[in-house]
Coordinates of C-alpha atoms in Angstrom, one line a residue:
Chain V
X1 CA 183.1 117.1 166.6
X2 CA 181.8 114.9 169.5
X3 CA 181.0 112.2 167.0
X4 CA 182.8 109.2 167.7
X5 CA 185.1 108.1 164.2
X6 CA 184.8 104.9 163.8
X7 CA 180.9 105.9 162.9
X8 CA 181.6 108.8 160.4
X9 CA 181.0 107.8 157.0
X10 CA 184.5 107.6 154.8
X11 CA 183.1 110.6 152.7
X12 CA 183.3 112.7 156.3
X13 CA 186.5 112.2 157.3
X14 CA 188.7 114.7 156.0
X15 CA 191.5 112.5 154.6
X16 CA 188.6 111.1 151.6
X17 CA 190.6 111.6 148.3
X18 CA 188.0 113.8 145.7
X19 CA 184.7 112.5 145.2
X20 CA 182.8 113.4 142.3
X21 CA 185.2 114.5 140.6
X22 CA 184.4 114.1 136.7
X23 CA 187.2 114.0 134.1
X24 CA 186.1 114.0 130.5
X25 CA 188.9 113.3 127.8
X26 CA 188.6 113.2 123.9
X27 CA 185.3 112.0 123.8
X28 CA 183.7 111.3 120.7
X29 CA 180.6 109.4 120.0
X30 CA 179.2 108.1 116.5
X31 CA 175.8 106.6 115.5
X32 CA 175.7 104.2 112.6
X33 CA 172.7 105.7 110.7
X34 CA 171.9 103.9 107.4
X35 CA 175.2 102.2 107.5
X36 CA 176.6 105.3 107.6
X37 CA 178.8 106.3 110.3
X38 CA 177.3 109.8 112.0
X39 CA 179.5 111.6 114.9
X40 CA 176.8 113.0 117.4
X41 CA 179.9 114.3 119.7
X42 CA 183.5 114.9 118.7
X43 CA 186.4 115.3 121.0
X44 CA 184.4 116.7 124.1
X45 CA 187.3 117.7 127.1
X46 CA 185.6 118.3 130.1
X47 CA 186.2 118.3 133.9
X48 CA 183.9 118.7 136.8
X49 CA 185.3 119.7 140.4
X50 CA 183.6 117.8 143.2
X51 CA 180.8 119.4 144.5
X52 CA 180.1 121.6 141.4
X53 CA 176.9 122.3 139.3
X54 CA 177.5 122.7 135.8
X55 CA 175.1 122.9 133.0
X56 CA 175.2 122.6 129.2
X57 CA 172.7 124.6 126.8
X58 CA 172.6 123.5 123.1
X59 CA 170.6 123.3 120.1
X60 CA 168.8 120.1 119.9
X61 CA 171.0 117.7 117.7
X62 CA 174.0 118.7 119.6
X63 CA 174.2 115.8 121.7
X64 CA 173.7 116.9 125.0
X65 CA 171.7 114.2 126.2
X66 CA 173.8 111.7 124.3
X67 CA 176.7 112.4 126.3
X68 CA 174.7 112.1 129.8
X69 CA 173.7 108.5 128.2
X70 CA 177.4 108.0 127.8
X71 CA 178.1 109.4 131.4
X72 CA 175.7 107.5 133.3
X73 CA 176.7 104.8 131.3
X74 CA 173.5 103.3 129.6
X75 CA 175.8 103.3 126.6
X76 CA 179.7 102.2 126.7
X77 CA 180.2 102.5 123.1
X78 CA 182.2 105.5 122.4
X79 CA 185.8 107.0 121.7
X80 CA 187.8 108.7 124.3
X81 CA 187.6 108.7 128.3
X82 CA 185.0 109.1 131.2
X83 CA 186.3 109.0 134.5
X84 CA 185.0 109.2 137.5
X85 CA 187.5 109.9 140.6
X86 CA 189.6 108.2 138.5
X87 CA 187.7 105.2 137.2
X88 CA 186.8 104.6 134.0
X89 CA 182.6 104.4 133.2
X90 CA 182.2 100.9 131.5
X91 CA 178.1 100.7 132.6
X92 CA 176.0 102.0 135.3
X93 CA 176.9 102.5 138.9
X94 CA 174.9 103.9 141.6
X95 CA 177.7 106.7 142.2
X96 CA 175.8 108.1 139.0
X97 CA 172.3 109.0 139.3
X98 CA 170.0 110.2 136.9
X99 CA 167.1 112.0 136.5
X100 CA 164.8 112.1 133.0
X101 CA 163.3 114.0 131.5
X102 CA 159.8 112.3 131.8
X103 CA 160.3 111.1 135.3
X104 CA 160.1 107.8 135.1
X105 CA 158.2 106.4 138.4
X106 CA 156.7 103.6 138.2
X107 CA 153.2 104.1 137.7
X108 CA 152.6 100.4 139.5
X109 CA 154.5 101.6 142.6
X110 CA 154.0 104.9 145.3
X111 CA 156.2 107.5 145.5
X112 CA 157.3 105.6 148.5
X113 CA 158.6 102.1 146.9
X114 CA 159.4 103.7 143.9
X115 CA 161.8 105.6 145.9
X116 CA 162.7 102.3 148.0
X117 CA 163.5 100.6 144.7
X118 CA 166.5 102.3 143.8
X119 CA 167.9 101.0 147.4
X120 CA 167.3 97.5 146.8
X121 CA 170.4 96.9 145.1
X122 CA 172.5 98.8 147.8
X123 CA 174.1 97.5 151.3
X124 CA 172.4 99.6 153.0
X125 CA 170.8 97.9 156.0
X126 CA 166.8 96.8 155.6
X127 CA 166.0 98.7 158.7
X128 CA 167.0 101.9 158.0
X129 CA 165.7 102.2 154.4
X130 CA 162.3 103.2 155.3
X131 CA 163.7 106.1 157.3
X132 CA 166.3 107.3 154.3
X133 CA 163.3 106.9 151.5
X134 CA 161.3 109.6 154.0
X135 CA 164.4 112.0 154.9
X136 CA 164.5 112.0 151.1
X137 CA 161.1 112.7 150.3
X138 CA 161.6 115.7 153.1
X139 CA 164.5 116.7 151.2
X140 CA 162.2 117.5 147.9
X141 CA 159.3 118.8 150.2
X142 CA 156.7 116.0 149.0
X143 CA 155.9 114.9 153.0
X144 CA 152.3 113.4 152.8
X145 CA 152.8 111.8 149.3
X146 CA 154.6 109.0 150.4
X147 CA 151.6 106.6 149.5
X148 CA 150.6 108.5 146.7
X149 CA 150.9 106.9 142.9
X150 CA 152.8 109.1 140.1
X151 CA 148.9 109.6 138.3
X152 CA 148.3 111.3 141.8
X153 CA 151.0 113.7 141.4
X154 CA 151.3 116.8 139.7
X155 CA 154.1 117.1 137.2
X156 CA 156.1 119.3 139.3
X157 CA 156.1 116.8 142.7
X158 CA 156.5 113.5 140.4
X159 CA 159.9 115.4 138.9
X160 CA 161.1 116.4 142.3
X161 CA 160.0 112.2 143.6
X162 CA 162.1 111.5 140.7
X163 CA 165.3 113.8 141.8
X164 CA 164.7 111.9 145.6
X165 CA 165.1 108.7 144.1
X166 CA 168.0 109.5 142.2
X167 CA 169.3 111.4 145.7
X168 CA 168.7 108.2 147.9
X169 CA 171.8 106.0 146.8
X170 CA 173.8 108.8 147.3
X171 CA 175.5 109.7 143.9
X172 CA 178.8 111.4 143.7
X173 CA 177.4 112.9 140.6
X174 CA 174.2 113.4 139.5
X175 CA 173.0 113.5 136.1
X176 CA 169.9 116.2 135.0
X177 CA 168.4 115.5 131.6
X178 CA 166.6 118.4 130.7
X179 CA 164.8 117.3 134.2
X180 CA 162.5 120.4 134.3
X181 CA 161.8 120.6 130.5
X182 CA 157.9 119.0 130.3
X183 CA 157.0 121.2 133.4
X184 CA 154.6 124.9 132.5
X185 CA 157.4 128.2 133.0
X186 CA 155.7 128.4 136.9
X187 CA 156.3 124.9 138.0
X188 CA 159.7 124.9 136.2
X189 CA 160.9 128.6 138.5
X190 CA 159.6 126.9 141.9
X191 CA 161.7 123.7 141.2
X192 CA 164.8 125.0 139.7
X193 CA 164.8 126.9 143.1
X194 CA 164.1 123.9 144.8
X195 CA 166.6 122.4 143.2
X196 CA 169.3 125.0 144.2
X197 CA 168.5 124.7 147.8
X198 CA 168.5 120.5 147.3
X199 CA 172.1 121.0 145.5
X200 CA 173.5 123.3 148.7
X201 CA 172.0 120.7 150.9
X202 CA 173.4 117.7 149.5
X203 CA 176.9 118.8 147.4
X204 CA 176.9 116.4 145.0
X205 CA 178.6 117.2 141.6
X206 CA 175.6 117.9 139.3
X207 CA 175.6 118.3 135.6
X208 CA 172.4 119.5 134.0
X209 CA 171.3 119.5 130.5
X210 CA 168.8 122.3 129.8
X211 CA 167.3 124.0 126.7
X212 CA 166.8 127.0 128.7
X213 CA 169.8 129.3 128.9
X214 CA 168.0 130.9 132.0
X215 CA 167.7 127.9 133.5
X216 CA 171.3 127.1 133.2
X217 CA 172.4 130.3 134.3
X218 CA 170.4 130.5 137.7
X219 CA 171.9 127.0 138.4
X220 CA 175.2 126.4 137.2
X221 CA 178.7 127.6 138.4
X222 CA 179.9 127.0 134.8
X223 CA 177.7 126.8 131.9
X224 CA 178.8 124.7 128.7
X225 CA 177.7 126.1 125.3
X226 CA 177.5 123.4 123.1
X227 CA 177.4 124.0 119.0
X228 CA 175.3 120.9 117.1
X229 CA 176.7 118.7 113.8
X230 CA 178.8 117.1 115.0
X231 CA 178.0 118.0 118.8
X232 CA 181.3 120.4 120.1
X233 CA 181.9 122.3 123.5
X234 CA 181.6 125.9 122.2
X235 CA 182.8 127.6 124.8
X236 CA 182.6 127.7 129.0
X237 CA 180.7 130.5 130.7
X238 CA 181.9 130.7 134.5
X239 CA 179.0 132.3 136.5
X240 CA 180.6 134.2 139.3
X241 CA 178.0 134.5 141.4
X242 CA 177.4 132.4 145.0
X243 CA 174.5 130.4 145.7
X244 CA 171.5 130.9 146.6
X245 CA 170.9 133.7 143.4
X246 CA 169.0 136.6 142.7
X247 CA 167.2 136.0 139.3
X248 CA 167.1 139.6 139.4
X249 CA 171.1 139.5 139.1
X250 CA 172.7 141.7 136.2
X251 CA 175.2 139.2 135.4
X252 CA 172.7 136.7 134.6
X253 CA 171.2 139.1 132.5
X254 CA 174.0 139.9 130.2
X255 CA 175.6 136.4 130.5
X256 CA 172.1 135.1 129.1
X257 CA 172.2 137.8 126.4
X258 CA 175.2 136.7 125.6
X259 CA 174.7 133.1 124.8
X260 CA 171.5 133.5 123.4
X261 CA 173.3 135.5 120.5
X262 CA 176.1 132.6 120.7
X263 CA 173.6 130.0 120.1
X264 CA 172.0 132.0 117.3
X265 CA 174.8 132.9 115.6
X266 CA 175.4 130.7 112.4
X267 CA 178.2 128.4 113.3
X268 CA 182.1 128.8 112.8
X269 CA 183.1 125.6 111.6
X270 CA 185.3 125.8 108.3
X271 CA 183.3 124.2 105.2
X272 CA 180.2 123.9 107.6
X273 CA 177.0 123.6 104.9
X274 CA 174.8 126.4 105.4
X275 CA 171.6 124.0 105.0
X276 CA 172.5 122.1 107.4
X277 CA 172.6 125.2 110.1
X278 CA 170.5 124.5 113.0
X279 CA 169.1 127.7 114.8
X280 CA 167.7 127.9 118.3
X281 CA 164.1 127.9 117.8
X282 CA 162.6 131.0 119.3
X283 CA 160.8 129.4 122.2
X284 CA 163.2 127.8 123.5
X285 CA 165.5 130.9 123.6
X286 CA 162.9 132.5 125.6
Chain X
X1 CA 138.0 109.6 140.8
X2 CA 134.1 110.6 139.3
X3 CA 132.7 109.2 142.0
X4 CA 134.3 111.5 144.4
X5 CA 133.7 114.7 142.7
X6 CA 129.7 114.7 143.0
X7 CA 127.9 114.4 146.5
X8 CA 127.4 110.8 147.1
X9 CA 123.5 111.2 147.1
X10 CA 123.7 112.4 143.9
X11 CA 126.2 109.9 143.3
X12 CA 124.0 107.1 144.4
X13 CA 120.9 108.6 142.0
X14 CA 123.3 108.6 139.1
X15 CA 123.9 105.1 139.7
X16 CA 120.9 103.9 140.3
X17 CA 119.4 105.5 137.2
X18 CA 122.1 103.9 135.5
X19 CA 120.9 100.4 136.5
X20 CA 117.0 101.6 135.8
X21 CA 118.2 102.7 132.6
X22 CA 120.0 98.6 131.7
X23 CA 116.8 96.9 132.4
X24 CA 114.7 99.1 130.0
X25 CA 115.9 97.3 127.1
X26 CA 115.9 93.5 128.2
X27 CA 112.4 94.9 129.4
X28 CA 111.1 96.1 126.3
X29 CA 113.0 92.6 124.7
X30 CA 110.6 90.6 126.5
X31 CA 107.5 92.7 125.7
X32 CA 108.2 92.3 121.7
X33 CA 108.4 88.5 122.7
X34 CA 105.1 88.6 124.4
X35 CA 103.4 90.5 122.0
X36 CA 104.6 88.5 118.7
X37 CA 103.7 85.6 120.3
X38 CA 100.3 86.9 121.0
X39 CA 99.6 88.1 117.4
X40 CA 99.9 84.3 116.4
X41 CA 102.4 85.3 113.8
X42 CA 104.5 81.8 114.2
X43 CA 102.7 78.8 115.4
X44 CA 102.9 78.6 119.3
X45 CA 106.0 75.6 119.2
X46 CA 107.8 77.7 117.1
X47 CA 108.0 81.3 119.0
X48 CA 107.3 79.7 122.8
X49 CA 105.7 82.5 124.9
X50 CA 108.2 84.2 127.3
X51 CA 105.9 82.7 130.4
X52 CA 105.9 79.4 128.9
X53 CA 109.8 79.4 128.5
X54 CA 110.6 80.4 132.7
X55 CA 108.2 77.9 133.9
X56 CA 110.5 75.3 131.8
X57 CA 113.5 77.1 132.9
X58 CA 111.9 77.4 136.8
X59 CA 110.7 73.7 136.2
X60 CA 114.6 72.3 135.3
X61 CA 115.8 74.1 138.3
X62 CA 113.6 72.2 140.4
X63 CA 114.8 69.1 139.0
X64 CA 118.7 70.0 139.2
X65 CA 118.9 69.2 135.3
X66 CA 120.1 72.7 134.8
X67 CA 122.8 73.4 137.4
X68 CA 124.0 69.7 135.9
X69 CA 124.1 71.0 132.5
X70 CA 125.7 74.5 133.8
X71 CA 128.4 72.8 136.0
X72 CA 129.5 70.4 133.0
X73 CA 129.9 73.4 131.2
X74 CA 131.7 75.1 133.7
X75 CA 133.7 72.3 134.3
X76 CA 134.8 72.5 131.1
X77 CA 135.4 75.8 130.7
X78 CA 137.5 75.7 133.2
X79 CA 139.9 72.9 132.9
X80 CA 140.8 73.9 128.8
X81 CA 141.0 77.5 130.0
X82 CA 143.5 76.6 132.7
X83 CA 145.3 74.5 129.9
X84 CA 144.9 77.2 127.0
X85 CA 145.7 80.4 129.0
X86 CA 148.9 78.5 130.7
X87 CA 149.8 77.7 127.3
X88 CA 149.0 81.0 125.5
X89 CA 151.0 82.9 128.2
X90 CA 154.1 80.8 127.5
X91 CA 153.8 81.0 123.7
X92 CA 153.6 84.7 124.3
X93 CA 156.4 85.5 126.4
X94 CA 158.9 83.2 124.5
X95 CA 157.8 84.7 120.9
X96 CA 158.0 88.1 122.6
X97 CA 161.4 87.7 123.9
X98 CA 162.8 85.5 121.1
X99 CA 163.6 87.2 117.8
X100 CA 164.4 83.4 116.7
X101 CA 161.1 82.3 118.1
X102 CA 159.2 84.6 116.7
X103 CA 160.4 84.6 113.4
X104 CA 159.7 80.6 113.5
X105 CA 156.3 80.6 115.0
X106 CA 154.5 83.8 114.0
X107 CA 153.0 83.2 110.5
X108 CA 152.1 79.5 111.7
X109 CA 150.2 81.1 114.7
X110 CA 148.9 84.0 112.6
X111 CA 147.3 81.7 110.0
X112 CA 146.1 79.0 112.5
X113 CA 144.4 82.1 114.4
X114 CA 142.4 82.9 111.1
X115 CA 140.2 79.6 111.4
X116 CA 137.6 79.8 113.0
X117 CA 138.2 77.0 116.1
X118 CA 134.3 75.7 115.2
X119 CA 136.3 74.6 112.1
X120 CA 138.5 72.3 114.0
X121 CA 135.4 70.3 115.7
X122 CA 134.8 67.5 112.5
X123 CA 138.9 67.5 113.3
X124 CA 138.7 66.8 116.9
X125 CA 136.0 65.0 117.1
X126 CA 137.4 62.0 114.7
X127 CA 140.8 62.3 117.0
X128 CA 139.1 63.0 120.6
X129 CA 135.9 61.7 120.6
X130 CA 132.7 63.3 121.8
X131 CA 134.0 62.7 125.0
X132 CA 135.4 65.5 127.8
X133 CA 139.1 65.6 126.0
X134 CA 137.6 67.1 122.9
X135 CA 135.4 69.9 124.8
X136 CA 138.4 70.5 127.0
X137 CA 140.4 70.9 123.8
X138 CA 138.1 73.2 122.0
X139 CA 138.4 75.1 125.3
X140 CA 141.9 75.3 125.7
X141 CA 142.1 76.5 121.8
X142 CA 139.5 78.7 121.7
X143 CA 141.5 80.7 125.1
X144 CA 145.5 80.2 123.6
X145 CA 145.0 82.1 121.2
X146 CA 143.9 85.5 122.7
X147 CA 146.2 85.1 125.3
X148 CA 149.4 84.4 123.4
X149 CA 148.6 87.9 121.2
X150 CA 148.2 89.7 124.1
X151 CA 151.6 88.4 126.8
X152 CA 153.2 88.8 123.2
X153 CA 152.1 92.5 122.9
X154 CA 152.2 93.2 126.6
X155 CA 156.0 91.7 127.1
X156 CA 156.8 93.4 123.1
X157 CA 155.4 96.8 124.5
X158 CA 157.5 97.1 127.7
X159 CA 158.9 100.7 127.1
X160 CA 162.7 100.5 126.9
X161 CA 162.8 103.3 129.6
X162 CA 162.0 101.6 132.4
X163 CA 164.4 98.8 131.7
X164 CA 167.1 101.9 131.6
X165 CA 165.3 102.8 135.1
X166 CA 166.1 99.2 135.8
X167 CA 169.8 99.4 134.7
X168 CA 170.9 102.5 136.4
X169 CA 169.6 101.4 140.0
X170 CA 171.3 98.1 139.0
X171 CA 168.6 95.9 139.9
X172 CA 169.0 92.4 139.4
X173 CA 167.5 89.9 136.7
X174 CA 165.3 88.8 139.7
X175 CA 163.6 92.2 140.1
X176 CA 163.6 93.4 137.1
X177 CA 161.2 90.7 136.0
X178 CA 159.1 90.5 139.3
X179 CA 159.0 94.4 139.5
X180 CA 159.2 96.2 136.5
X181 CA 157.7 93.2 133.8
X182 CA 155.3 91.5 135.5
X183 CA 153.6 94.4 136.5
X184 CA 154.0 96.6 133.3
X185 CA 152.0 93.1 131.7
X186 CA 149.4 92.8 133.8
X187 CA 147.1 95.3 132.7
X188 CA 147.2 94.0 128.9
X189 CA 147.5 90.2 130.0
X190 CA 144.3 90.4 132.2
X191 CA 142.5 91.7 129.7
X192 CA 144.2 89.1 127.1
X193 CA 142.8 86.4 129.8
X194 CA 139.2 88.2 129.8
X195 CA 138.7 87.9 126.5
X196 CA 139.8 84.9 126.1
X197 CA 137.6 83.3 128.4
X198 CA 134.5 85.0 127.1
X199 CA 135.7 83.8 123.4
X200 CA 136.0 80.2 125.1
X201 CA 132.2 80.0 126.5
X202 CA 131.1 80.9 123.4
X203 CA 133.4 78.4 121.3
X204 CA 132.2 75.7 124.0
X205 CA 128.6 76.3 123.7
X206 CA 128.8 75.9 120.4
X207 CA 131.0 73.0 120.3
X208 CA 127.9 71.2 122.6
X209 CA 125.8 71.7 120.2
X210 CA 127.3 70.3 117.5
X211 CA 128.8 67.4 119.7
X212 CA 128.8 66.7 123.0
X213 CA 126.4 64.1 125.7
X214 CA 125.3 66.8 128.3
X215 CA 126.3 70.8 129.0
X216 CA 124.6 74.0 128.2
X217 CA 124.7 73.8 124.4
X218 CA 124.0 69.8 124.5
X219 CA 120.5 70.9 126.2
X220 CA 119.9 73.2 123.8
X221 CA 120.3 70.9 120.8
X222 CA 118.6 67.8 122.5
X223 CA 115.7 70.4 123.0
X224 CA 115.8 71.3 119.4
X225 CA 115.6 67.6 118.1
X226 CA 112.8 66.6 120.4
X227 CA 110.8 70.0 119.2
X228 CA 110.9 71.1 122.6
X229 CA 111.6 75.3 121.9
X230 CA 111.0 76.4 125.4
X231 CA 114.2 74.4 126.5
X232 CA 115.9 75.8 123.7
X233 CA 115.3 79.5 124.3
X234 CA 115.6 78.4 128.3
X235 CA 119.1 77.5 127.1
X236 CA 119.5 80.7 125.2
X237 CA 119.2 83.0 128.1
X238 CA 120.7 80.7 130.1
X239 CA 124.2 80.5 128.0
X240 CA 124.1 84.5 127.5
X241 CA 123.8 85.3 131.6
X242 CA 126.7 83.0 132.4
X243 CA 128.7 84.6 129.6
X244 CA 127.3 88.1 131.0
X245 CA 128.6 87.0 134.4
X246 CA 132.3 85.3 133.4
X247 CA 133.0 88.7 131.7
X248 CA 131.5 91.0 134.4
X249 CA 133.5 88.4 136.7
X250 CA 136.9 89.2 134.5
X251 CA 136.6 92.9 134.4
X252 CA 136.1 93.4 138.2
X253 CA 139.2 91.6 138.4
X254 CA 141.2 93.0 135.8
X255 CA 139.9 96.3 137.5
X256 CA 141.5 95.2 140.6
X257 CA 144.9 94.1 139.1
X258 CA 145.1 97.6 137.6
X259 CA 144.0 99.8 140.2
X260 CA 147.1 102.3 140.1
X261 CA 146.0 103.2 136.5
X262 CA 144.8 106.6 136.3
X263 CA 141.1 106.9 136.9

């Protein structure tokens, strides 16, 4: 390395303790419905190495989105611990990004400012924002749409302006809420793979919530099966396979045939009330 | 977006057939006039022919007594709207953001918005006088009202999502406001402040008729009293092409101010 130190970035030099590393600890989550106290998420252990994709497939209802609310800490009322490379999520930070599911631009703003916005609120220097915002918006392949508005955008290149913005602060982790879910089953192949290549690019520690087992398969090194009522981890599915992937691959195959008969299984909680079973509607099982 | 999608000569045609196709009926308006009042149906100073009413209107040009009238008017309209809109926008936003507020002031506004402000001239009048404070009043009334319901609804409808957009790129009070809530309002607040003016010309016209020592409506009503129809009908047309105008005025504007909408 010819670069001279004192200009490497902390996260370069090799002495950086983990980042993005996510440690999730007893975490349980209740929503007072009709003055009634509902848990949504009960005693949820989870940890993410730095670096790694994980997703989580689950019926809706079982809090999957909930927790990435938790996470990315829109909400900070909730039982348990979130840490982040050690420190504890009280409310947002922009080491955790987000993307929606709707994406979220602003329809007042272009893709260009929108993406600008999420850098007001950083150090980084005035004069080199304008040339991050369009490294960014090379990274997700949308060169020529920088003064384009969201209406002007298909739904595929607003959701992949939406995963630049959330890109640009640099996140140690970034959070994917069902981010390809609104998008038809062509769109939604061409940016999961986009995605892949954006995730070897970058290396940030992702965690994706997805109704599509598929979906999670392709992308995740681990996959989370969540069961619903009150929202539990079901079991982790390691996907031994390196990136970039064949969808072709075998192992997805079976790995997806096995938690698609996992999710529609009727659930193995004692006393759980049959009525109150919630099975993986057809289409999204796909 | 249309626009773009046909060749612009055929664009152009579609327009201008468009335009052909809004004079027909103002056309077609004037040629029942002209031929009522040639079948001697009403006495001649009752229906005044539509010849006899633009040489008035062409002869009060010439003399400047209309642009006087107009510009008092105008005046008018402008001073109470500046005063009402200011005021509606402040109402607004505070009820909007204020469970406290809003719980205080609602019904009051909601049943003071249910009378007609016409109803409140006897009112003023004995307070203000006939004088410009009452007409600006009537003004400034006449515009709060719109404007108030809609920064109340624009501020109220500000999708909770973007304020979580807001909160996860930690942006401070500062921009949150300038770049997320002002613009998010401006698309229903223009159009709050559009009608509102509209609703204010009307209210003010009417207001000159019933009291007032010179504008628009004032002309009108001496016209009326000294039997003088063509003046009357001259004021007619003249009031509804200045409303026309104000609101074509508004909606080119309120255009602009929301030209990232979707077409």
């Amino acid at each position: 390395m010819s670069i001279d130190p004192s200009l490497r970035l902390p996260a370069e030099t090799p002495n950086t303790p983990v980042r993005g590393e996510l440690a999730i600890a007893n975490l349980s989550k209740s929503f007072r419905i009709g003055g009634q106290l509902r848990p949504v998420l009960e005693g949820i252990n989870l940890t993410l190495r730095p670096g790694e994709f994980v997703s989580i497939v689950g019926a809706s209802g079982c809090g999957k989105s909930t927790l990435l609310r938790l996470i990315v800490g829109l909400d900070d009322d909730y039982q348990g611990e979130i840490r982040l490379d050690g420190e504890r999520v009280a409310t947002t930070s922009l080491d955790r990004g987000i993307v929606f599911q709707d994406h979220r631009l602003f329809p007042w703003m272009t893709l260009e400012q929108n993406i600008e916005l999420a850098l007001r609120n950083t150090n980084v220097p005035k004069a080199r924002r304008a040339q991050i915002v369009a490294e960014h918006i090379a990274l997700v392949g949308l060169e020529g749409f920088e003064k384009a508005y969201p209406h002007q955008l298909s739904g595929g290149m607003a959701q992949r302006g939406a995963i630049a913005r959330a890109l640009v602060t640099e996140p140690k982790l970034l959070l994917l809420d069902e981010p390809l879910g609104a998008l038809d089953a062509l769109t939604r192949v061409n940016v999961q793979t986009e995605l892949q290549r954006i995730w070897m690019a970058q290396r940030s520690t992702m965690l994706m919530v997805t109704h599509d087992v598929e979906e999670a398969l392709y992308l995740g090194d681990r996959v989370i099966v969540m069961s619903p009522n009150p929202g539990r981890i079901r079991r982790i599915v390691d996907v031994d396979l390196p990136h970039p992937r064949d969808r072709r691959s075998p192992l997805l195959h079976r790995l997806k045939d096995e938690i698609l008969a996992e999710l529609t299984a009727a659930p193995v909680e004692p006393g759980g009330v049959s009525d109150n079973l919630v099975r993986l509607p057809a289409r999204e099982a796909r | 977006m249309a626009g773009s999608l046909v060749s612009p000569s055929l664009g152009e045609a579609r327009a201008f057939a468009g335009n052909l196709a809004a004079l027909a009926p103002p056309v077609l308006l004037l040629a029942l006039w002209e031929v009522v009042s040639l079948s001697h149906l009403f006495p001649e100073q009752v229906l005044v022919p539509p010849a006899e009413v633009f040489r008035t209107l062409f002869a009060m040009t010439q003399s400047g007594e209309l642009q006087r009238h107009v510009g008092d008017s105008l005046h008018r309209l402008s001073v109470g709207f500046i005063l009402g809109a200011a005021a509606g926008l402040a109402f607004g936003v505070t009820i909007a953001l204020s469970r406290l507020a809003e719980a205080a002031f609602v019904p009051l506004f909601l049943t003071l918005w249910q009378v007609p402000v016409i109803a409140l001239v006897p009112l003023l009048v004995m307070f203000l006088g006939i004088g410009e404070p009452f007409k600006v009043a009537i003004v400034a009334i006449a515009s709060f009202f719109p404007v108030a319901l809609a920064a109340f609804d624009a501020v109220r409808g500000v999708p909770r999502a973007w304020f979580e957009v807001g909160r996860v790129y930690r942006l401070s009070l500062a921009d949150t406001v300038w770049r997320i809530v002002v613009p998010a309002t401006v698309p229903a607040v223009v159009t709050g402040l559009r009608i509102g003016l509209t609703r204010a010309w009307v209210v003010l016209v009417a207001s000159e008729l019933l009291a007032a020592d010179s504008g628009i409506g004032q002309m009108m009503e001496m016209g009326r009293q000294l039997f003088q129809i063509d003046v009357v009908l001259s004021g007619v047309i003249v009031s509804g092409l200045v409303g026309f105008a104000i609101d074509r005025g508004a909606r080119a504007i309120e255009q602009h101010a929301t030209r990232w909408r979707a077409a």
